[in-house]
PDB file of C-alpha atoms in Angstrom:
ATOM      1  CA  MET A   1      -7.680  13.001   5.212  1.00  0.00           C
ATOM      2  CA  THR A   2      -7.560  12.497   1.457  1.00  0.00           C
ATOM      3  CA  ARG A   3      -4.810   9.888   1.788  1.00  0.00           C
ATOM      4  CA  TRP A   4      -4.277   7.224   4.439  1.00  0.00           C
ATOM      5  CA  GLY A   5      -0.673   6.683   3.437  1.00  0.00           C
ATOM      6  CA  PRO A   6       2.140   8.198   1.360  1.00  0.00           C
ATOM      7  CA  GLY A   7       1.496   8.299  -2.371  1.00  0.00           C
ATOM      8  CA  VAL A   8       1.341  10.295  -5.574  1.00  0.00           C
ATOM      9  CA  ASP A   9      -0.677   9.476  -8.692  1.00  0.00           C
ATOM     10  CA  SER A  10       2.304   9.491 -11.058  1.00  0.00           C
ATOM     11  CA  GLU A  11       4.105   6.792  -9.059  1.00  0.00           C
ATOM     12  CA  THR A  12       1.004   4.647  -8.680  1.00  0.00           C
ATOM     13  CA  PHE A  13       0.577   4.967 -12.442  1.00  0.00           C
ATOM     14  CA  LYS A  14       4.231   3.998 -12.992  1.00  0.00           C
ATOM     15  CA  ALA A  15       3.664   0.801 -11.014  1.00  0.00           C
ATOM     16  CA  THR A  16       0.257  -0.090 -12.453  1.00  0.00           C
ATOM     17  CA  SER A  17       1.330   0.658 -16.038  1.00  0.00           C
ATOM     18  CA  HIS A  18       2.819  -2.861 -16.003  1.00  0.00           C
ATOM     19  CA  ILE A  19      -0.695  -4.307 -15.922  1.00  0.00           C
ATOM     20  CA  PRO A  20      -1.350  -5.565 -19.471  1.00  0.00           C
ATOM     21  CA  SER A  21      -4.137  -3.953 -21.461  1.00  0.00           C
ATOM     22  CA  LYS A  22      -5.799  -7.357 -21.856  1.00  0.00           C
ATOM     23  CA  ALA A  23      -6.281  -7.697 -18.083  1.00  0.00           C
ATOM     24  CA  TYR A  24      -9.941  -8.402 -17.381  1.00  0.00           C
ATOM     25  CA  ASN A  25     -10.164  -8.558 -13.585  1.00  0.00           C
ATOM     26  CA  ILE A  26      -8.150  -6.444 -11.115  1.00  0.00           C
ATOM     27  CA  LEU A  27      -8.304  -6.633  -7.321  1.00  0.00           C
ATOM     28  CA  GLU A  28      -7.374  -3.656  -5.160  1.00  0.00           C
ATOM     29  CA  ILE A  29      -6.674  -4.502  -1.521  1.00  0.00           C
ATOM     30  CA  GLY A  30      -6.977  -1.714   1.043  1.00  0.00           C
ATOM     31  CA  SER A  31      -8.783   0.708  -1.254  1.00  0.00           C
ATOM     32  CA  GLY A  32      -9.209   3.326   1.497  1.00  0.00           C
ATOM     33  CA  LYS A  33     -10.228   6.704   0.097  1.00  0.00           C
ATOM     34  CA  GLY A  34     -10.406   5.358  -3.470  1.00  0.00           C
ATOM     35  CA  LEU A  35      -7.704   7.478  -5.111  1.00  0.00           C
ATOM     36  CA  SER A  36      -5.931   4.517  -6.683  1.00  0.00           C
ATOM     37  CA  THR A  37      -9.251   2.850  -7.443  1.00  0.00           C
ATOM     38  CA  CYS A  38     -10.208   5.766  -9.664  1.00  0.00           C
ATOM     39  CA  LEU A  39      -6.749   5.805 -11.229  1.00  0.00           C
ATOM     40  CA  LEU A  40      -7.100   2.135 -12.144  1.00  0.00           C
ATOM     41  CA  ALA A  41     -10.520   2.786 -13.650  1.00  0.00           C
ATOM     42  CA  GLU A  42      -9.126   5.659 -15.705  1.00  0.00           C
ATOM     43  CA  GLN A  43      -6.241   3.678 -17.171  1.00  0.00           C
ATOM     44  CA  SER A  44      -7.880   0.283 -17.629  1.00  0.00           C
ATOM     45  CA  ASN A  45     -10.984  -1.304 -19.113  1.00  0.00           C
ATOM     46  CA  ALA A  46     -10.807  -4.145 -16.590  1.00  0.00           C
ATOM     47  CA  GLN A  47     -13.435  -4.951 -14.004  1.00  0.00           C
ATOM     48  CA  ILE A  48     -12.082  -3.756 -10.645  1.00  0.00           C
ATOM     49  CA  THR A  49     -12.965  -5.199  -7.253  1.00  0.00           C
ATOM     50  CA  ALA A  50     -11.914  -2.830  -4.465  1.00  0.00           C
ATOM     51  CA  ILE A  51     -11.882  -4.211  -0.919  1.00  0.00           C
ATOM     52  CA  ASP A  52     -11.404  -2.560   2.467  1.00  0.00           C
ATOM     53  CA  ASN A  53     -12.278  -3.750   5.973  1.00  0.00           C
ATOM     54  CA  GLU A  54     -13.697  -0.368   7.002  1.00  0.00           C
ATOM     55  CA  PRO A  55     -17.448  -0.327   6.136  1.00  0.00           C
ATOM     56  CA  ILE A  56     -17.731   3.462   6.131  1.00  0.00           C
ATOM     57  CA  GLU A  57     -14.969   3.785   3.560  1.00  0.00           C
ATOM     58  CA  VAL A  58     -16.557   1.115   1.369  1.00  0.00           C
ATOM     59  CA  THR A  59     -19.772   3.148   1.430  1.00  0.00           C
ATOM     60  CA  ASN A  60     -17.842   6.335   0.661  1.00  0.00           C
ATOM     61  CA  LEU A  61     -16.044   4.594  -2.206  1.00  0.00           C
ATOM     62  CA  ALA A  62     -19.355   3.479  -3.689  1.00  0.00           C
ATOM     63  CA  GLU A  63     -20.526   7.091  -3.660  1.00  0.00           C
ATOM     64  CA  LEU A  64     -17.244   8.292  -5.175  1.00  0.00           C
ATOM     65  CA  ILE A  65     -17.240   5.873  -8.103  1.00  0.00           C
ATOM     66  CA  GLU A  66     -20.912   6.597  -8.749  1.00  0.00           C
ATOM     67  CA  SER A  67     -20.140  10.322  -8.969  1.00  0.00           C
ATOM     68  CA  LYS A  68     -17.246   9.662 -11.373  1.00  0.00           C
ATOM     69  CA  GLY A  69     -19.211   7.287 -13.599  1.00  0.00           C
ATOM     70  CA  TYR A  70     -17.326   4.092 -12.695  1.00  0.00           C
ATOM     71  CA  ALA A  71     -20.172   2.218 -11.021  1.00  0.00           C
ATOM     72  CA  GLU A  72     -20.382  -0.416 -13.770  1.00  0.00           C
ATOM     73  CA  GLN A  73     -16.612  -0.976 -13.748  1.00  0.00           C
ATOM     74  CA  VAL A  74     -15.791  -0.925 -10.017  1.00  0.00           C
ATOM     75  CA  THR A  75     -17.262  -3.159  -7.312  1.00  0.00           C
ATOM     76  CA  PRO A  76     -16.567  -1.967  -3.733  1.00  0.00           C
ATOM     77  CA  MET A  77     -16.601  -4.713  -1.112  1.00  0.00           C
ATOM     78  CA  CYS A  78     -16.059  -4.918   2.645  1.00  0.00           C
ATOM     79  CA  ALA A  79     -13.618  -7.782   3.150  1.00  0.00           C
ATOM     80  CA  SER A  80     -10.442  -8.738   4.975  1.00  0.00           C
ATOM     81  CA  MET A  81      -7.131  -9.010   3.137  1.00  0.00           C
ATOM     82  CA  SER A  82      -6.351 -12.130   5.177  1.00  0.00           C
ATOM     83  CA  GLU A  83      -9.586 -13.888   4.190  1.00  0.00           C
ATOM     84  CA  LEU A  84     -10.139 -13.073   0.534  1.00  0.00           C
ATOM     85  CA  PRO A  85     -13.650 -14.227  -0.481  1.00  0.00           C
ATOM     86  CA  PHE A  86     -12.732 -15.129  -4.055  1.00  0.00           C
ATOM     87  CA  GLN A  87     -12.200 -18.284  -6.067  1.00  0.00           C
ATOM     88  CA  ALA A  88      -8.690 -19.376  -6.971  1.00  0.00           C
ATOM     89  CA  HIS A  89      -7.119 -17.785 -10.044  1.00  0.00           C
ATOM     90  CA  SER A  90      -9.749 -15.034 -10.329  1.00  0.00           C
ATOM     91  CA  PHE A  91      -7.599 -11.958 -11.002  1.00  0.00           C
ATOM     92  CA  ASP A  92      -5.092 -10.771 -13.585  1.00  0.00           C
ATOM     93  CA  ALA A  93      -3.543  -8.255 -11.168  1.00  0.00           C
ATOM     94  CA  ILE A  94      -3.621  -7.207  -7.517  1.00  0.00           C
ATOM     95  CA  LEU A  95      -2.755  -3.732  -6.210  1.00  0.00           C
ATOM     96  CA  ALA A  96      -2.092  -3.086  -2.508  1.00  0.00           C
ATOM     97  CA  GLU A  97      -0.587   0.267  -1.520  1.00  0.00           C
ATOM     98  CA  SER A  98       0.776   1.002   1.972  1.00  0.00           C
ATOM     99  CA  CYS A  99      -1.016  -1.928   3.625  1.00  0.00           C
ATOM    100  CA  VAL A 100       1.008  -5.115   3.054  1.00  0.00           C
ATOM    101  CA  TYR A 101       2.689  -4.606   6.452  1.00  0.00           C
ATOM    102  CA  ILE A 102      -0.591  -5.591   8.155  1.00  0.00           C
ATOM    103  CA  MET A 103      -0.077  -9.229   7.125  1.00  0.00           C
ATOM    104  CA  GLY A 104       3.630  -9.039   6.421  1.00  0.00           C
ATOM    105  CA  PHE A 105       5.192  -9.135   2.962  1.00  0.00           C
ATOM    106  CA  GLU A 106       5.788 -12.875   2.658  1.00  0.00           C
ATOM    107  CA  GLU A 107       2.514 -13.948   4.282  1.00  0.00           C
ATOM    108  CA  ALA A 108       0.556 -11.552   2.067  1.00  0.00           C
ATOM    109  CA  LEU A 109       2.169 -12.822  -1.131  1.00  0.00           C
ATOM    110  CA  LYS A 110       1.557 -16.446  -0.130  1.00  0.00           C
ATOM    111  CA  HIS A 111      -2.110 -15.793   0.590  1.00  0.00           C
ATOM    112  CA  TRP A 112      -2.891 -13.384  -2.230  1.00  0.00           C
ATOM    113  CA  GLN A 113      -1.287 -15.411  -5.001  1.00  0.00           C
ATOM    114  CA  THR A 114      -3.955 -18.073  -4.544  1.00  0.00           C
ATOM    115  CA  VAL A 115      -6.504 -15.784  -6.237  1.00  0.00           C
ATOM    116  CA  LEU A 116      -4.055 -14.718  -8.950  1.00  0.00           C
ATOM    117  CA  LYS A 117      -3.954 -16.162 -12.454  1.00  0.00           C
ATOM    118  CA  ALA A 118      -0.778 -17.585 -13.926  1.00  0.00           C
ATOM    119  CA  ASP A 119       1.412 -14.706 -15.122  1.00  0.00           C
ATOM    120  CA  GLY A 120      -0.710 -12.361 -13.003  1.00  0.00           C
ATOM    121  CA  LEU A 121       0.791  -9.369 -11.212  1.00  0.00           C
ATOM    122  CA  ILE A 122       0.986  -8.399  -7.562  1.00  0.00           C
ATOM    123  CA  ILE A 123       1.871  -4.726  -7.071  1.00  0.00           C
ATOM    124  CA  VAL A 124       2.591  -3.668  -3.491  1.00  0.00           C
ATOM    125  CA  SER A 125       4.296  -0.805  -1.703  1.00  0.00           C
ATOM    126  CA  ASP A 126       6.067  -1.751   1.495  1.00  0.00           C
ATOM    127  CA  LEU A 127       8.083   0.026   4.177  1.00  0.00           C
ATOM    128  CA  ILE A 128      11.776  -0.834   3.862  1.00  0.00           C
ATOM    129  CA  TRP A 129      15.101   0.183   5.347  1.00  0.00           C
ATOM    130  CA  LEU A 130      17.192   2.381   3.057  1.00  0.00           C
ATOM    131  CA  THR A 131      20.360   1.934   5.102  1.00  0.00           C
ATOM    132  CA  SER A 132      22.279  -1.100   6.324  1.00  0.00           C
ATOM    133  CA  LYS A 133      22.844   0.584   9.696  1.00  0.00           C
ATOM    134  CA  PRO A 134      19.598   2.171  10.910  1.00  0.00           C
ATOM    135  CA  ASN A 135      19.744   4.671  13.743  1.00  0.00           C
ATOM    136  CA  GLU A 136      18.959   2.923  17.037  1.00  0.00           C
ATOM    137  CA  LYS A 137      16.038   5.275  17.728  1.00  0.00           C
ATOM    138  CA  TYR A 138      14.293   4.425  14.470  1.00  0.00           C
ATOM    139  CA  GLN A 139      15.174   0.765  14.640  1.00  0.00           C
ATOM    140  CA  SER A 140      13.550   0.629  18.076  1.00  0.00           C
ATOM    141  CA  PHE A 141      10.418   2.357  16.779  1.00  0.00           C
ATOM    142  CA  TRP A 142       9.970   0.081  13.772  1.00  0.00           C
ATOM    143  CA  SER A 143      10.826  -3.090  15.698  1.00  0.00           C
ATOM    144  CA  THR A 144       7.540  -2.474  17.520  1.00  0.00           C
ATOM    145  CA  GLU A 145       5.479  -1.045  14.647  1.00  0.00           C
ATOM    146  CA  TYR A 146       6.702  -3.405  11.899  1.00  0.00           C
ATOM    147  CA  PRO A 147       8.994  -6.163  13.217  1.00  0.00           C
ATOM    148  CA  ALA A 148       9.348  -7.808   9.779  1.00  0.00           C
ATOM    149  CA  MET A 149      10.604  -4.593   8.116  1.00  0.00           C
ATOM    150  CA  THR A 150      13.773  -5.202   6.122  1.00  0.00           C
ATOM    151  CA  ASN A 151      15.685  -3.925   3.081  1.00  0.00           C
ATOM    152  CA  VAL A 152      14.929  -4.065  -0.635  1.00  0.00           C
ATOM    153  CA  ASP A 153      17.373  -6.877  -1.434  1.00  0.00           C
ATOM    154  CA  THR A 154      15.776  -9.149   1.165  1.00  0.00           C
ATOM    155  CA  ARG A 155      12.293  -8.428  -0.177  1.00  0.00           C
ATOM    156  CA  LEU A 156      13.440  -9.246  -3.715  1.00  0.00           C
ATOM    157  CA  VAL A 157      14.907 -12.561  -2.558  1.00  0.00           C
ATOM    158  CA  GLN A 158      11.697 -13.394  -0.691  1.00  0.00           C
ATOM    159  CA  ALA A 159       9.544 -12.625  -3.723  1.00  0.00           C
ATOM    160  CA  LYS A 160      11.693 -14.787  -5.996  1.00  0.00           C
ATOM    161  CA  LYS A 161      11.611 -17.699  -3.538  1.00  0.00           C
ATOM    162  CA  LEU A 162       7.819 -17.531  -3.629  1.00  0.00           C
ATOM    163  CA  GLY A 163       7.874 -17.913  -7.411  1.00  0.00           C
ATOM    164  CA  PHE A 164       7.614 -14.303  -8.558  1.00  0.00           C
ATOM    165  CA  GLU A 165       9.540 -12.497 -11.247  1.00  0.00           C
ATOM    166  CA  VAL A 166      10.422  -8.901 -10.386  1.00  0.00           C
ATOM    167  CA  LEU A 167       9.322  -6.592 -13.213  1.00  0.00           C
ATOM    168  CA  ASP A 168      10.090  -3.306 -11.466  1.00  0.00           C
ATOM    169  CA  ASP A 169      10.853  -1.821  -8.076  1.00  0.00           C
ATOM    170  CA  PHE A 170      11.411   1.755  -6.914  1.00  0.00           C
ATOM    171  CA  THR A 171      11.326   3.910  -3.784  1.00  0.00           C
ATOM    172  CA  ILE A 172       8.573   6.517  -3.575  1.00  0.00           C
ATOM    173  CA  SER A 173       9.426  10.216  -3.723  1.00  0.00           C
ATOM    174  CA  ASP A 174       9.476  13.062  -1.228  1.00  0.00           C
ATOM    175  CA  LYS A 175       6.334  14.385  -2.933  1.00  0.00           C
ATOM    176  CA  ALA A 176       4.512  11.146  -2.136  1.00  0.00           C
ATOM    177  CA  TRP A 177       5.413  11.432   1.540  1.00  0.00           C
ATOM    178  CA  GLN A 178       4.433  15.082   1.806  1.00  0.00           C
ATOM    179  CA  ASN A 179       1.035  14.372   0.208  1.00  0.00           C
ATOM    180  CA  TYR A 180       0.327  12.365   3.358  1.00  0.00           C
ATOM    181  CA  LEU A 181       2.393  14.027   6.089  1.00  0.00           C
ATOM    182  CA  GLN A 182       1.441  17.661   5.543  1.00  0.00           C
ATOM    183  CA  PRO A 183      -2.358  17.158   5.761  1.00  0.00           C
ATOM    184  CA  LEU A 184      -1.907  14.771   8.699  1.00  0.00           C
ATOM    185  CA  GLN A 185       0.220  17.269  10.617  1.00  0.00           C
ATOM    186  CA  ALA A 186      -2.300  20.024   9.881  1.00  0.00           C
ATOM    187  CA  ARG A 187      -5.122  17.826  11.202  1.00  0.00           C
ATOM    188  CA  VAL A 188      -3.181  16.974  14.370  1.00  0.00           C
ATOM    189  CA  ASN A 189      -2.388  20.652  14.945  1.00  0.00           C
ATOM    190  CA  ALA A 190      -6.069  21.521  14.613  1.00  0.00           C
ATOM    191  CA  LEU A 191      -7.078  18.917  17.208  1.00  0.00           C
ATOM    192  CA  LYS A 192      -4.366  19.418  19.818  1.00  0.00           C
ATOM    193  CA  ALA A 193      -6.046  22.375  21.547  1.00  0.00           C
ATOM    194  CA  SER A 194      -9.350  20.567  22.034  1.00  0.00           C
ATOM    195  CA  MET A 195      -7.757  17.165  22.815  1.00  0.00           C
ATOM    196  CA  PRO A 196      -4.625  18.015  24.859  1.00  0.00           C
ATOM    197  CA  GLU A 197      -4.625  14.703  26.766  1.00  0.00           C
ATOM    198  CA  SER A 198      -5.452  12.442  23.814  1.00  0.00           C
ATOM    199  CA  GLN A 199      -3.015   9.526  23.683  1.00  0.00           C
ATOM    200  CA  ALA A 200      -3.986   8.927  20.055  1.00  0.00           C
ATOM    201  CA  ILE A 201      -2.941  12.460  19.101  1.00  0.00           C
ATOM    202  CA  LYS A 202       0.333  12.027  21.019  1.00  0.00           C
ATOM    203  CA  ASP A 203       1.024   8.721  19.265  1.00  0.00           C
ATOM    204  CA  ILE A 204       0.334  10.189  15.824  1.00  0.00           C
ATOM    205  CA  GLN A 205       2.571  13.170  16.564  1.00  0.00           C
ATOM    206  CA  ARG A 206       5.349  10.788  17.597  1.00  0.00           C
ATOM    207  CA  GLU A 207       5.002   8.952  14.314  1.00  0.00           C
ATOM    208  CA  LEU A 208       5.001  12.227  12.419  1.00  0.00           C
ATOM    209  CA  ASP A 209       8.220  13.252  14.148  1.00  0.00           C
ATOM    210  CA  ILE A 210       9.799   9.948  13.175  1.00  0.00           C
ATOM    211  CA  TYR A 211       8.612  10.226   9.582  1.00  0.00           C
ATOM    212  CA  GLN A 212       9.604  13.834   9.035  1.00  0.00           C
ATOM    213  CA  SER A 213      13.098  13.431  10.436  1.00  0.00           C
ATOM    214  CA  HIS A 214      14.326  10.361   8.597  1.00  0.00           C
ATOM    215  CA  TYR A 215      12.095   9.100   5.792  1.00  0.00           C
ATOM    216  CA  GLY A 216      14.095   9.015   2.570  1.00  0.00           C
ATOM    217  CA  SER A 217      17.414   8.418   4.327  1.00  0.00           C
ATOM    218  CA  GLN A 218      16.727   5.764   6.960  1.00  0.00           C
ATOM    219  CA  PHE A 219      13.523   4.229   5.620  1.00  0.00           C
ATOM    220  CA  GLY A 220      10.896   4.672   2.916  1.00  0.00           C
ATOM    221  CA  TYR A 221       8.073   3.064   0.992  1.00  0.00           C
ATOM    222  CA  HIS A 222       9.119   0.944  -1.966  1.00  0.00           C
ATOM    223  CA  PHE A 223       7.012  -0.356  -4.846  1.00  0.00           C
ATOM    224  CA  PHE A 224       7.431  -3.959  -5.971  1.00  0.00           C
ATOM    225  CA  VAL A 225       5.880  -5.083  -9.268  1.00  0.00           C
ATOM    226  CA  LEU A 226       5.866  -8.874  -9.227  1.00  0.00           C
ATOM    227  CA  ARG A 227       4.693 -11.385 -11.825  1.00  0.00           C
ATOM    228  CA  ARG A 228       3.593 -14.835 -10.823  1.00  0.00           C
ATOM    229  CA  LYS A 229       5.316 -17.453 -12.937  1.00  0.00           C
ATOM    230  CA  GLU A 230       3.435 -20.117 -14.855  1.00  0.00           C
ATOM    231  CA  LEU A 231       1.564 -22.583 -12.632  1.00  0.00           C
TER     232      LEU A 231
END
């Protein structure tokens, strides 16, 4: 899989274009396959620290940035998003795509802002409801998968209460979803014959069915570009 979550370069660029050119240190949380890491390196002169808790992917990222000539600019690191091994006020900006749900939006912002400089940015994409009356089937699914999932207005209120100014917010496109869903469905299809009793394959197919039927109308990923106010 090239992507571990929905995304498209143009929308990541739209969100990260708010990072000022004078930014010196950027932290990427949940770097995964390194697509956004490379995008950050292309558009910025900042030093980038890219963390993921999967050692194999950190090794793969190191090989990727070496092959693209970013080894002096990007530092891959195996670390947990809930235990950031950095000093307070170390970064001008933080990027976290499709992973804030692991900690929960509010908890993540509270924890991550401790390593952010005054006026620094946190840029996250989070799953949100796009309707005030979700279908019971999908509400039941997400109440288990992401109990804290809510709507955009609630997220904006939460961010402001935590001391952030909202610079931008937008829902990702159909293209971003299909960049993830189509390869994932193809991979599942390829494995079904050899793994007919796999519960993991069945669970992923269930998620795919949920995604394909109602993303964009019932729920979607939404970018939030947040600036920490003066300390």
